[in-house]
Short mmCIF file of C-alpha atoms in Angstrom, two decimals:
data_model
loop_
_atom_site.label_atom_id
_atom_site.label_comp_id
_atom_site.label_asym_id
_atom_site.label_seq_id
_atom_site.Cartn_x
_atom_site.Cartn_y
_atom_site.Cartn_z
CA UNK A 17 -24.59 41.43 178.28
CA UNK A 18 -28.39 40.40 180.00
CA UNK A 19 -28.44 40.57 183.10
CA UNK A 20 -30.18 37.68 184.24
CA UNK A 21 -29.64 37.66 188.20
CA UNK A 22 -32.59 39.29 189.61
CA UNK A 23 -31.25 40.51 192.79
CA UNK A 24 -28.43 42.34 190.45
CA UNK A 25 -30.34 45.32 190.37
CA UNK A 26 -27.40 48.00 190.07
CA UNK A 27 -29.52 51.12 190.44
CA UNK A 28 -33.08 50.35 192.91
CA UNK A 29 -33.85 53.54 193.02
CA UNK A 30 -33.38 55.19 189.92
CA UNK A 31 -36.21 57.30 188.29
CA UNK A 32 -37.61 57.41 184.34
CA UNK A 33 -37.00 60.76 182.81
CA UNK A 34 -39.39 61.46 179.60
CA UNK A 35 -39.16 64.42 177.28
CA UNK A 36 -41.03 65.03 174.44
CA UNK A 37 -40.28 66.02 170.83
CA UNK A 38 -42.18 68.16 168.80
CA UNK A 39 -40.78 66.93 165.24
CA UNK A 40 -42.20 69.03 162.55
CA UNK A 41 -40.75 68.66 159.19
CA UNK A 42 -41.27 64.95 159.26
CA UNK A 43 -43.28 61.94 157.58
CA UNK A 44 -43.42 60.44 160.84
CA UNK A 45 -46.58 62.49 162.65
CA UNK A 46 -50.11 61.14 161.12
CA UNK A 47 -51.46 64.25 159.06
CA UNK A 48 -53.89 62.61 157.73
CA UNK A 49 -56.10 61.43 161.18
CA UNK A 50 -59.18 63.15 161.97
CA UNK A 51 -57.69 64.02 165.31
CA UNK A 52 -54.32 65.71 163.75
CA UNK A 53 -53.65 68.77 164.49
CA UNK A 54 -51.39 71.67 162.97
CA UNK A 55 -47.90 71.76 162.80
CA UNK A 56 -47.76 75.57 162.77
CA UNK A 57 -51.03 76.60 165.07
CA UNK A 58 -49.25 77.82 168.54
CA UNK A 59 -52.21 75.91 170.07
CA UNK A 60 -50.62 72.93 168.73
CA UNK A 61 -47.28 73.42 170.75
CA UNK A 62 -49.17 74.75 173.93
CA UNK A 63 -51.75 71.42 174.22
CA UNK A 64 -48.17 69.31 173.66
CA UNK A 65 -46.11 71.04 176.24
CA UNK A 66 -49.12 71.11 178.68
CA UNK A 67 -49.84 67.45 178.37
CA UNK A 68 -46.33 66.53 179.21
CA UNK A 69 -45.69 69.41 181.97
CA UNK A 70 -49.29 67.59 183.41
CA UNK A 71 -47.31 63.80 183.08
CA UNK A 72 -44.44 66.31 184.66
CA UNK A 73 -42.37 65.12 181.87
CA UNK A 74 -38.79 66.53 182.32
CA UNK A 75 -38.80 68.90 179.01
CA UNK A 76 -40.40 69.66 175.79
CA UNK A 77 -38.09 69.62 172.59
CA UNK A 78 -37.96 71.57 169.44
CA UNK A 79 -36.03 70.87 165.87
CA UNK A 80 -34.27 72.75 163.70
CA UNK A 81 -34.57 73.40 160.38
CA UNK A 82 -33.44 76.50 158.15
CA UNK A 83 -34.80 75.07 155.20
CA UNK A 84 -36.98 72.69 154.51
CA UNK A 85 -36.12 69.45 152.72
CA UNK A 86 -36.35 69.18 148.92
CA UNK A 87 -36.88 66.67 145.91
CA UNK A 88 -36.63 66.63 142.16
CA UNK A 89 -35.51 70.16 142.77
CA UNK A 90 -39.21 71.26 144.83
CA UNK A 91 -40.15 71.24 148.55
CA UNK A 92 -40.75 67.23 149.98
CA UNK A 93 -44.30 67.71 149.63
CA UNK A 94 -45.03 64.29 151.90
CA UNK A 95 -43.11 66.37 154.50
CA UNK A 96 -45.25 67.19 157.42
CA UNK A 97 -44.13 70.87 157.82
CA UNK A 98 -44.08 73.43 160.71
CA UNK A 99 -41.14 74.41 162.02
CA UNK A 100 -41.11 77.84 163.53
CA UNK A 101 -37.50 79.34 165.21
CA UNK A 102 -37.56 77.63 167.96
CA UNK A 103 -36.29 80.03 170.85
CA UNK A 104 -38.83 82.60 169.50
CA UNK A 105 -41.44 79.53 169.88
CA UNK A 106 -39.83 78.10 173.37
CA UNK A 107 -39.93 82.14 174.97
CA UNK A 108 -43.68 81.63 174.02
CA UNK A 109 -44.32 78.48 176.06
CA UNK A 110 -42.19 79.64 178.74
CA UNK A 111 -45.22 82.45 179.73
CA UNK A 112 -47.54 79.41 179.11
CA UNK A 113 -46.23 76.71 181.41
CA UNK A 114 -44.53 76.78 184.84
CA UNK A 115 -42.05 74.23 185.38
CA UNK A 116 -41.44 71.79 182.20
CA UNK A 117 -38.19 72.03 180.55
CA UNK A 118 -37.48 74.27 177.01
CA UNK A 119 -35.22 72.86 174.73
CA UNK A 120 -33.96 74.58 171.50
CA UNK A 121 -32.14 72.32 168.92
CA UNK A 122 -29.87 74.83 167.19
CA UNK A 123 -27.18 74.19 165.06
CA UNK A 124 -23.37 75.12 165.31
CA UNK A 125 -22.70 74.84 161.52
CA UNK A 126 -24.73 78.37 160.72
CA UNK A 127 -25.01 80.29 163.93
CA UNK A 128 -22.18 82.33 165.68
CA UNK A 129 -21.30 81.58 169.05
CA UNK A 130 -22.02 84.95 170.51
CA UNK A 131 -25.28 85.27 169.15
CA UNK A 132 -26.92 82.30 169.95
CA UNK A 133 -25.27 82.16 173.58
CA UNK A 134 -27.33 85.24 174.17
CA UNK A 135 -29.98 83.94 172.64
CA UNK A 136 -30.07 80.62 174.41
CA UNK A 137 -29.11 83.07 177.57
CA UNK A 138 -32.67 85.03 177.06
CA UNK A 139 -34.90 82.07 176.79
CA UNK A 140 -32.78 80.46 180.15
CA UNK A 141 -33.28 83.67 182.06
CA UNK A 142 -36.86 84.21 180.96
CA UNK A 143 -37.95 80.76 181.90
CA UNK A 144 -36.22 81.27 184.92
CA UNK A 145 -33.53 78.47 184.53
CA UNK A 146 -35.65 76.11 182.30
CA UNK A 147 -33.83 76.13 178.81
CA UNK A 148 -31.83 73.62 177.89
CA UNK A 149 -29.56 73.42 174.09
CA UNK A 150 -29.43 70.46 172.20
CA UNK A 151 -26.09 71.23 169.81
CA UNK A 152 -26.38 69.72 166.74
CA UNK A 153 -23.51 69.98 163.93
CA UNK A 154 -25.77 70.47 160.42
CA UNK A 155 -23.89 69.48 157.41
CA UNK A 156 -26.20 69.45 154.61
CA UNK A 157 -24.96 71.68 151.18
CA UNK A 158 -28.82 72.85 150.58
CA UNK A 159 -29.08 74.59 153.92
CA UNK A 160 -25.27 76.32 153.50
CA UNK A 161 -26.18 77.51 150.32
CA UNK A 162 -28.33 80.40 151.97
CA UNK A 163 -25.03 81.54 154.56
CA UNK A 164 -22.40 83.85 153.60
CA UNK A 165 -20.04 80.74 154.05
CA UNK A 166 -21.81 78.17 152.05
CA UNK A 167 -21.32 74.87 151.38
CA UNK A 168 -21.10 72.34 154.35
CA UNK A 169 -17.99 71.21 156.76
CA UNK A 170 -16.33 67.63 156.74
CA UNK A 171 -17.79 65.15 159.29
CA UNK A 172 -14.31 65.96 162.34
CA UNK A 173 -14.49 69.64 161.62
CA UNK A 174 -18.01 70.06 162.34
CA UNK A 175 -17.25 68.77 165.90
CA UNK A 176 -14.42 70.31 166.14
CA UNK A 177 -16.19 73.84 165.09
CA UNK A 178 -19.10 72.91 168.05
CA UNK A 179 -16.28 72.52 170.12
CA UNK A 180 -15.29 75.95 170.00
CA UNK A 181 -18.65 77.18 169.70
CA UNK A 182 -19.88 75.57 173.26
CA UNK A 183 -16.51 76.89 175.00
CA UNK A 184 -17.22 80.47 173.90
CA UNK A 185 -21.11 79.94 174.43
CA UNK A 186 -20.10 79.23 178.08
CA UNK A 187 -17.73 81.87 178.60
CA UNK A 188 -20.58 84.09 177.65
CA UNK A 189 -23.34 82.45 180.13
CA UNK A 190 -20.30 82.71 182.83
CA UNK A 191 -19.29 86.12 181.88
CA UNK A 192 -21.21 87.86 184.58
CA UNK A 193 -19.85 87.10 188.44
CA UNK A 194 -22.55 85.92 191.68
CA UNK A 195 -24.05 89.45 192.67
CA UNK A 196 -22.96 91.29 190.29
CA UNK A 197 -26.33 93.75 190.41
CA UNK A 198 -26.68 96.32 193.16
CA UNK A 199 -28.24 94.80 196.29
CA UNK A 200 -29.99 98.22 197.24
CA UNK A 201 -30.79 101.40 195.71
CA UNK A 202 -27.76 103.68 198.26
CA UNK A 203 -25.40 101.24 196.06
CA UNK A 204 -23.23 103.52 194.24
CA UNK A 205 -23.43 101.77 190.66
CA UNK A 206 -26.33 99.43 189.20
CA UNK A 207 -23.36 96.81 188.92
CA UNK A 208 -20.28 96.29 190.63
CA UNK A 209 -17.61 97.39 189.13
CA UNK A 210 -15.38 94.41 187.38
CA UNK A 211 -18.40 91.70 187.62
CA UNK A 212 -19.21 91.70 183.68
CA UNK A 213 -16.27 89.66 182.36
CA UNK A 214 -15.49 90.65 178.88
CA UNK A 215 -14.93 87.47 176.42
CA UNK A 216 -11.92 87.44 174.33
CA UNK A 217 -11.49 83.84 172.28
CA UNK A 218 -9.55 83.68 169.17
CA UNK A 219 -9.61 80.45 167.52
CA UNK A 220 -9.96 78.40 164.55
CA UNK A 221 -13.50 79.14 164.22
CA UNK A 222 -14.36 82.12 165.81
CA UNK A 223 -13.18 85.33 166.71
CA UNK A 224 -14.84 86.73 169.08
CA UNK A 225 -14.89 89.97 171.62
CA UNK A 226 -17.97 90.78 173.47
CA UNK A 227 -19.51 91.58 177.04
CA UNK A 228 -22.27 89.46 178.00
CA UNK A 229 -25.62 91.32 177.83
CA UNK A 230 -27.31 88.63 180.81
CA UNK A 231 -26.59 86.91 184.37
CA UNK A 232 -26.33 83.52 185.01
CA UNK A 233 -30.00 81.80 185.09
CA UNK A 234 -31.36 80.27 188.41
CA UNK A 235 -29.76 76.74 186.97
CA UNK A 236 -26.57 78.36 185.84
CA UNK A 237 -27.25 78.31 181.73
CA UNK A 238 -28.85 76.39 179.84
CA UNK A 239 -28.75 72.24 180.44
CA UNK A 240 -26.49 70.76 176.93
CA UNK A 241 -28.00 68.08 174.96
CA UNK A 242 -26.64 65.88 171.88
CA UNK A 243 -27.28 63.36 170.03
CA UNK A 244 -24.29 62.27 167.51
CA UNK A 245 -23.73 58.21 167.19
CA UNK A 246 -20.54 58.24 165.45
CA UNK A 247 -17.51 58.12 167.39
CA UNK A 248 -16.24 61.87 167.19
CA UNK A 249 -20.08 62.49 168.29
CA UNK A 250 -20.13 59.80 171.16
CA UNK A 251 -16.65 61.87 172.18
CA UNK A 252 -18.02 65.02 172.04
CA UNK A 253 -21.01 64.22 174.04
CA UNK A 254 -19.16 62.38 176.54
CA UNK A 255 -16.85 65.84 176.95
CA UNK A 256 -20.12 68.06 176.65
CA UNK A 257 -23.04 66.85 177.09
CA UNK A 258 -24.92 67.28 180.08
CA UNK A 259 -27.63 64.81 178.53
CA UNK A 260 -27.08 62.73 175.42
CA UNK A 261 -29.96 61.33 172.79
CA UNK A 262 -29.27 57.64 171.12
CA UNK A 263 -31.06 55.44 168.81
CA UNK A 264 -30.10 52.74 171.11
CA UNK A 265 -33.41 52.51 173.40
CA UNK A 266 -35.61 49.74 172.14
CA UNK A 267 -33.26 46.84 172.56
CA UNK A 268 -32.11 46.50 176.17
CA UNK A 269 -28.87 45.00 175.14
CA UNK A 270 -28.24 47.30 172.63
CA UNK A 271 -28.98 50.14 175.07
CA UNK A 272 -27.38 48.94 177.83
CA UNK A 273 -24.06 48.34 175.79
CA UNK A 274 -24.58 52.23 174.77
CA UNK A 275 -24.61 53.20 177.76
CA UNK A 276 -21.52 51.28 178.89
CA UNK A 277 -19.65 52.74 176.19
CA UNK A 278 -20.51 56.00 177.12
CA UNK A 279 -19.52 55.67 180.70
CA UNK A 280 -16.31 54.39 179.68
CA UNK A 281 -15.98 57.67 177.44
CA UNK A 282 -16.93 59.57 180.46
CA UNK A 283 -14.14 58.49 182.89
CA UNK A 284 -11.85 58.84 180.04
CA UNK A 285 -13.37 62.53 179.75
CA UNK A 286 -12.32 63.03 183.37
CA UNK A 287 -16.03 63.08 184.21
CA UNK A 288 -18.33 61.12 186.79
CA UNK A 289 -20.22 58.15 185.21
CA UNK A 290 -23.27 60.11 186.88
CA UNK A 291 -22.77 63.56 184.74
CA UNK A 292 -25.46 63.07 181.94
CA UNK A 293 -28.42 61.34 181.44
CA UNK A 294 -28.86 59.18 178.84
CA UNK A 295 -32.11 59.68 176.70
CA UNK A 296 -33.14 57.74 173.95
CA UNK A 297 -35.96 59.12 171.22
CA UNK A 298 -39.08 56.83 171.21
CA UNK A 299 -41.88 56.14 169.60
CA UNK A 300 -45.07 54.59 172.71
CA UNK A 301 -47.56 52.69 171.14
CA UNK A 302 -50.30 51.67 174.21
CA UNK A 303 -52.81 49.18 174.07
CA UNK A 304 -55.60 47.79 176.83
CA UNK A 305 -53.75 44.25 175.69
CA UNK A 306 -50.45 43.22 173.72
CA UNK A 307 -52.95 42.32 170.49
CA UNK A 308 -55.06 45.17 170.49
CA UNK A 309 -51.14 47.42 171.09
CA UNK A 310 -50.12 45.37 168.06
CA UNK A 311 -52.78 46.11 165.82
CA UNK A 312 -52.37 49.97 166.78
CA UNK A 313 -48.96 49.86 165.96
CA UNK A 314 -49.56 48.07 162.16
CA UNK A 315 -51.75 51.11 161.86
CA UNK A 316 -49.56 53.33 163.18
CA UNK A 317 -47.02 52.15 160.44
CA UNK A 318 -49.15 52.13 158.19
CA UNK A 319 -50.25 55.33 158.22
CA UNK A 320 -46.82 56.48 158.64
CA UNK A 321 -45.36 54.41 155.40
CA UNK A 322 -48.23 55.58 152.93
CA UNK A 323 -47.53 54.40 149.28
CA UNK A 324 -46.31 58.07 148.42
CA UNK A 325 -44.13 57.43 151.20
CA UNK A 326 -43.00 54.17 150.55
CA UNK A 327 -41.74 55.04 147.14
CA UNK A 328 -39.86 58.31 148.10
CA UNK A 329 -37.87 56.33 150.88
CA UNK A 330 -36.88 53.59 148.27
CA UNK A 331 -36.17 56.26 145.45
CA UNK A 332 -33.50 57.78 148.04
CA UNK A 333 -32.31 54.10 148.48
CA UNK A 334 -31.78 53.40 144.64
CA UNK A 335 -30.95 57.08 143.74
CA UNK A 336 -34.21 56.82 140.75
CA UNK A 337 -37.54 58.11 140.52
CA UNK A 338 -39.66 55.48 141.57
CA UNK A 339 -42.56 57.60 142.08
CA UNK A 340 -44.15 55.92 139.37
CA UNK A 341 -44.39 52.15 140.46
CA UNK A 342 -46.37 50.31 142.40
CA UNK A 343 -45.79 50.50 146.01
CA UNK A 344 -47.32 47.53 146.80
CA UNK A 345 -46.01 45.74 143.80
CA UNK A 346 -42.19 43.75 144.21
CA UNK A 347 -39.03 45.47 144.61
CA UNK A 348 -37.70 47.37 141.80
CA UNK A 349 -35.52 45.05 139.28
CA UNK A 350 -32.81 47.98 138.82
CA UNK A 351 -29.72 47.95 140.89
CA UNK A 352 -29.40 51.20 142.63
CA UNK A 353 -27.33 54.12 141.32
CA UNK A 354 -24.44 54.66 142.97
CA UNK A 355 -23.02 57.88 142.40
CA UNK A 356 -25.97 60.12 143.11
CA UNK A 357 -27.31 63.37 143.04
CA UNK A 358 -27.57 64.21 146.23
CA UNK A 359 -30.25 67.11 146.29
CA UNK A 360 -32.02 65.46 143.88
CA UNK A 361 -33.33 62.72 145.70
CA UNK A 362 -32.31 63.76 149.17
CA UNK A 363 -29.85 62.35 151.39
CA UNK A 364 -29.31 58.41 151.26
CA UNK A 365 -29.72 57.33 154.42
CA UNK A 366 -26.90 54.44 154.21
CA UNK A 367 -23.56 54.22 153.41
CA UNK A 368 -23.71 51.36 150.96
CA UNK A 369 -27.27 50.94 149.10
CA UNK A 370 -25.91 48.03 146.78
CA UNK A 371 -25.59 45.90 150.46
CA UNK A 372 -28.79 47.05 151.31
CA UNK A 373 -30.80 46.35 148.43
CA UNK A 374 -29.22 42.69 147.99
CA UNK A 375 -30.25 42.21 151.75
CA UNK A 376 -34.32 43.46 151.31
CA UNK A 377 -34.42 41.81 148.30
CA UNK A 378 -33.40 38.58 150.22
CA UNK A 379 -35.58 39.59 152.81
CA UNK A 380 -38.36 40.24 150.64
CA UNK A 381 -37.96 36.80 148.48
CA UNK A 382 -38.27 34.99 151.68
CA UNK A 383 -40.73 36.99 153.30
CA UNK A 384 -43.54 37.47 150.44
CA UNK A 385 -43.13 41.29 150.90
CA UNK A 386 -44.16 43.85 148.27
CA UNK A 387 -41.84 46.84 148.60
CA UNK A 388 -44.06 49.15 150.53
CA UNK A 389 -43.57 46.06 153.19
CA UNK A 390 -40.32 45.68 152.80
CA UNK A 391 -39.81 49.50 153.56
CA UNK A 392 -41.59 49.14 156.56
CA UNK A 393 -39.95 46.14 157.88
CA UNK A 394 -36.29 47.36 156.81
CA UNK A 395 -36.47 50.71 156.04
CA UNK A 396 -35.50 54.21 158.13
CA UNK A 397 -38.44 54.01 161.08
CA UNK A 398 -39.36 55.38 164.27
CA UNK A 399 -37.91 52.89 166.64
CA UNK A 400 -40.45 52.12 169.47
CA UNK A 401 -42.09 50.50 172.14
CA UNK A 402 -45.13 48.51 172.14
CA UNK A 403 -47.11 46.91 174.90
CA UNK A 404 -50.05 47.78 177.70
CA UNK A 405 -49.45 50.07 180.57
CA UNK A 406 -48.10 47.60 183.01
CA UNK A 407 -46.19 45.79 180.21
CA UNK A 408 -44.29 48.93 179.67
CA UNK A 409 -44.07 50.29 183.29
CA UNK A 410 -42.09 46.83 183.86
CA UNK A 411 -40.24 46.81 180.97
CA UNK A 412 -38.93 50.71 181.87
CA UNK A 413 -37.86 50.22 184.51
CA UNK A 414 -35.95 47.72 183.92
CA UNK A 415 -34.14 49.33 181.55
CA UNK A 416 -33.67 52.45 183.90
CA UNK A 417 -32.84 50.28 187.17
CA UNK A 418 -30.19 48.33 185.37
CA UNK A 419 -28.58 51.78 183.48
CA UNK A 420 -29.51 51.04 180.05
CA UNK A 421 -30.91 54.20 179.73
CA UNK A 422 -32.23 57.75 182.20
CA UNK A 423 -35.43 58.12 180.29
CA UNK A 424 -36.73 58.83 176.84
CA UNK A 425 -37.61 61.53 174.32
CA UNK A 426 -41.12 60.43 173.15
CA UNK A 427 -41.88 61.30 169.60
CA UNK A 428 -45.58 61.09 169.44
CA UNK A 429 -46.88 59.87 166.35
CA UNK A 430 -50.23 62.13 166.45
CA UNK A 431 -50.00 65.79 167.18
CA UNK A 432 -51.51 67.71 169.51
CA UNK A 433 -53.01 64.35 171.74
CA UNK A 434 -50.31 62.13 171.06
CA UNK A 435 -48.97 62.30 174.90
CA UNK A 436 -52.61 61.63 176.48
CA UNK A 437 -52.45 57.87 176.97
CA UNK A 438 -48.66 57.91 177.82
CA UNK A 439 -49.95 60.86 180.83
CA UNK A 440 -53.22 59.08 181.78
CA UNK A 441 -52.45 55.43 181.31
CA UNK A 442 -48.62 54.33 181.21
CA UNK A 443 -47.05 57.49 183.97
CA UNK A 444 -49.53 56.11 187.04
CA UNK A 445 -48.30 52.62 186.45
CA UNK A 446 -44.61 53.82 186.59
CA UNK A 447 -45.29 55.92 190.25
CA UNK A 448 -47.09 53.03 191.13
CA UNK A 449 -43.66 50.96 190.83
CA UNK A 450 -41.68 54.09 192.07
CA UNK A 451 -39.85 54.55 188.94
CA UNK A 452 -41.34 57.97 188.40
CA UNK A 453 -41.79 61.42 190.17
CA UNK A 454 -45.16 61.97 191.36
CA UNK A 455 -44.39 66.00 191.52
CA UNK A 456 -41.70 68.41 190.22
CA UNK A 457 -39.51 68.65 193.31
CA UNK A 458 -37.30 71.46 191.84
CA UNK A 459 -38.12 74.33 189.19
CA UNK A 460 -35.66 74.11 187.20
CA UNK A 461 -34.37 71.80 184.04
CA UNK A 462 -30.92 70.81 186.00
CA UNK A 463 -33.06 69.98 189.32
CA UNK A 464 -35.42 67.64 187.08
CA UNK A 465 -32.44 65.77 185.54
CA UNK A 466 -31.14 65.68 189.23
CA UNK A 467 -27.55 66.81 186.65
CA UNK A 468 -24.78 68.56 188.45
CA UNK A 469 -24.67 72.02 189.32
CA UNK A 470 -23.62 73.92 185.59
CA UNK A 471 -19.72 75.18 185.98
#
């Protein structure tokens, strides 16, 4: 699917979006530089979300996590943890910064739809129409064993549940009519009389009968984000989403043949090709030349893939404690178990870890790899771009004027000054080609997507 014409340009004037994501529980952020900086210290979040509001980066982007991840029964202590509730955290920032976008991740597996609609409702309204949600359909057993319900939904009935969860949240952020408050004080009421709609939804799901407590924000409510891969997910966002994450940003085939797919959902949606913005998360590695990027990313890997690491990622992968071997000796001789324990280890991250062992051993054998290698070369990684400024201005926006992709969500790999070469070196290359704002031209999240007005 290259394009190879150079005049067949399909969008000339289309501009990069970038968000950023603060990860938190991860292995990915470097802990262990001199320059890291907390994962829990609020000055951590504020020197983040003022870098990119400075690159006038679209929005800032928190995780979710109600539990942190375990192992052999104890917390994942290679983890990088800090992972504070994130609306409480985003209504924080929102004082802090003026016109950078405030995203909560927040699951529909363990929240109700009437309470995290208000929620999400406060932090839109308080930003003054700068939230945005991404939905996200949790399914892991350890976190459901701390909810009343428990245990975890089936892969169609968690998208079905968010379904029914992001109709009701809307009916909530819509339950209050245009001038609804009393325009002067010789009004006779503080409201008019029949503007709070009262929301009634009985479903599957949810049963649910409240008032809404808040008006509609200066964008409307709160800008919808998801990320899901599968096809239910790639459904749902296409019905949904008002922006949509991938994993499908590093090869421009690959993305732009994501993106054609989801246009295609789109129309069948009964939606405008134009509706959502397509994101993918990225990892920016910048050099002052393509060696000297090159040898930054190795390090960056590296440092990433310790040997602790190494052998926790390929103990998931075989379903055995490998935590005793040499990481940078071969590949373990064992084939991996296949019915495992699944909070023992953690979640495998593949479906079939016989194929996948038989493949990096191959891989290995040919390559000279120890394992620790062979984890970074095959293993679960931040997918990324590498290059010099004007390497990577070019190569954006291509990607952007073709419709591959709207933008990225940059995952920094150092925390708090991760951002500072992307704002100082790589964003005046892109105005410089006029693939990027130079100023926010709206103040809300929905006016720096340039999305459709919320309905």
């Amino acid at each position: 699917m290259t394009r190879t014409d150079p005049t067949d340009v399909p969008r000339p004037d289309a501009r990069l979006h970038f968000g950023v994501f603060f990860q938190g529980v991860n292995h990915w952020t470097i802990w262990s530089d001199p320059s890291s900086g907390s994962q829990i210290d609020p000055a951590s979040f504020l020197r983040v979300a003022r870098t990119a509001e400075r690159g006038l980066f679209d929005a800032f982007f928190l995780g979710d996590g109600l539990r942190l991840r375990e192992s052999e029964g104890g917390i994942h202590e290679l983890d990088v943890a800090g992972r504070p509730d994130s609306i409480t955290q985003l209504s924080a920032l929102a004082a802090a910064t003026e016109r950078i976008g405030l995203v909560s991740t927040s699951n529909t597996t363990f929240n109700e739809p009437g309470d995290l609609a208000r929620r999400l409702a406060g932090l839109d309204v308080l930003s003054e129409g700068r939230a945005g949600w991404n939905v996200v359909t949790t399914h892991n057993a350890w976190t459901g064993e701390n909810f009343r319900r428990g245990g975890f939904l089936d892969h169609a009935d968690r998208y079905r549940r968010a379904e029914e969860f992001l109709t009701v949240a809307r009916a909530v952020w819509n339950g209050w009519a245009e001038d609804s408050v009393a325009g002067s004080v010789e009004a006779r009421s503080w409201s008019v009389p029949g503007a709070v709609g009262r929301v009634r939804s009985r479903g599957a799901q949810f049963d649910v009968d409240l008032a809404p407590t808040l008006p509609r924000s200066a964008q409307g409510h709160p800008v919808i984000f998801q990320a899901g891969d599968s096809g239910d997910g790639r459904d749902f966002g296409a019905r949904n989403a008002d922006v949509i994450f991938s994993a499908h940003g590093t090869d421009f085939d690959d993305a732009l043949a994501f993106a054609e797919d989801i246009r295609r959902r789109l129309r069948a949606a009964g939606r405008a090709e134009d509706a959502l913005r397509i994101l993918p998360g990225t990892e920016i590695v910048i050099g002052a030349t393509e060696k000297e990027a090159e040898e930054k990313a190795r390090w960056v890997r590296l440092s990433q893939v310790t040997p602790a690491v190494a052998l926790g990622i390929a103990s998931r992968l075989w379903g055995i404690d490998l935590s005793g071997r040499d990481a940078d000796g071969p590949l373990p001789a064992e084939d991996p178990v296949v019915a495992q324990d699944k909070g023992r280890f953690g979640t495998r991250w593949v479906e079939d870890p016989q194929e996948v062992v038989a493949r990096w051993r191959a891989k290995a054998e040919a390559n000279g790899w120890s394992l620790r290698e062979a984890v970074i070369e095959l293993g679960p990684q931040q997918r990324g771009h590498v290059g010099t400024p004007a390497g990577l201005a070019e190569k954006f926006a291509r990607f952007v004027r073709h419709g591959a992709v709207d933008g990225f969500n940059v995952t920094p790999y150092l925390v708090p000054d991760g951002l500072d070469d992307i704002v100082e070196l790589l964003v005046p290359e892109l105005q410089e080609r006029g693939v990027y704002r130079t100023a926010y031209t709206g103040t809300t999240l929905r006016e720096h997507l340039e999305l459709p007005p919320a309905v």
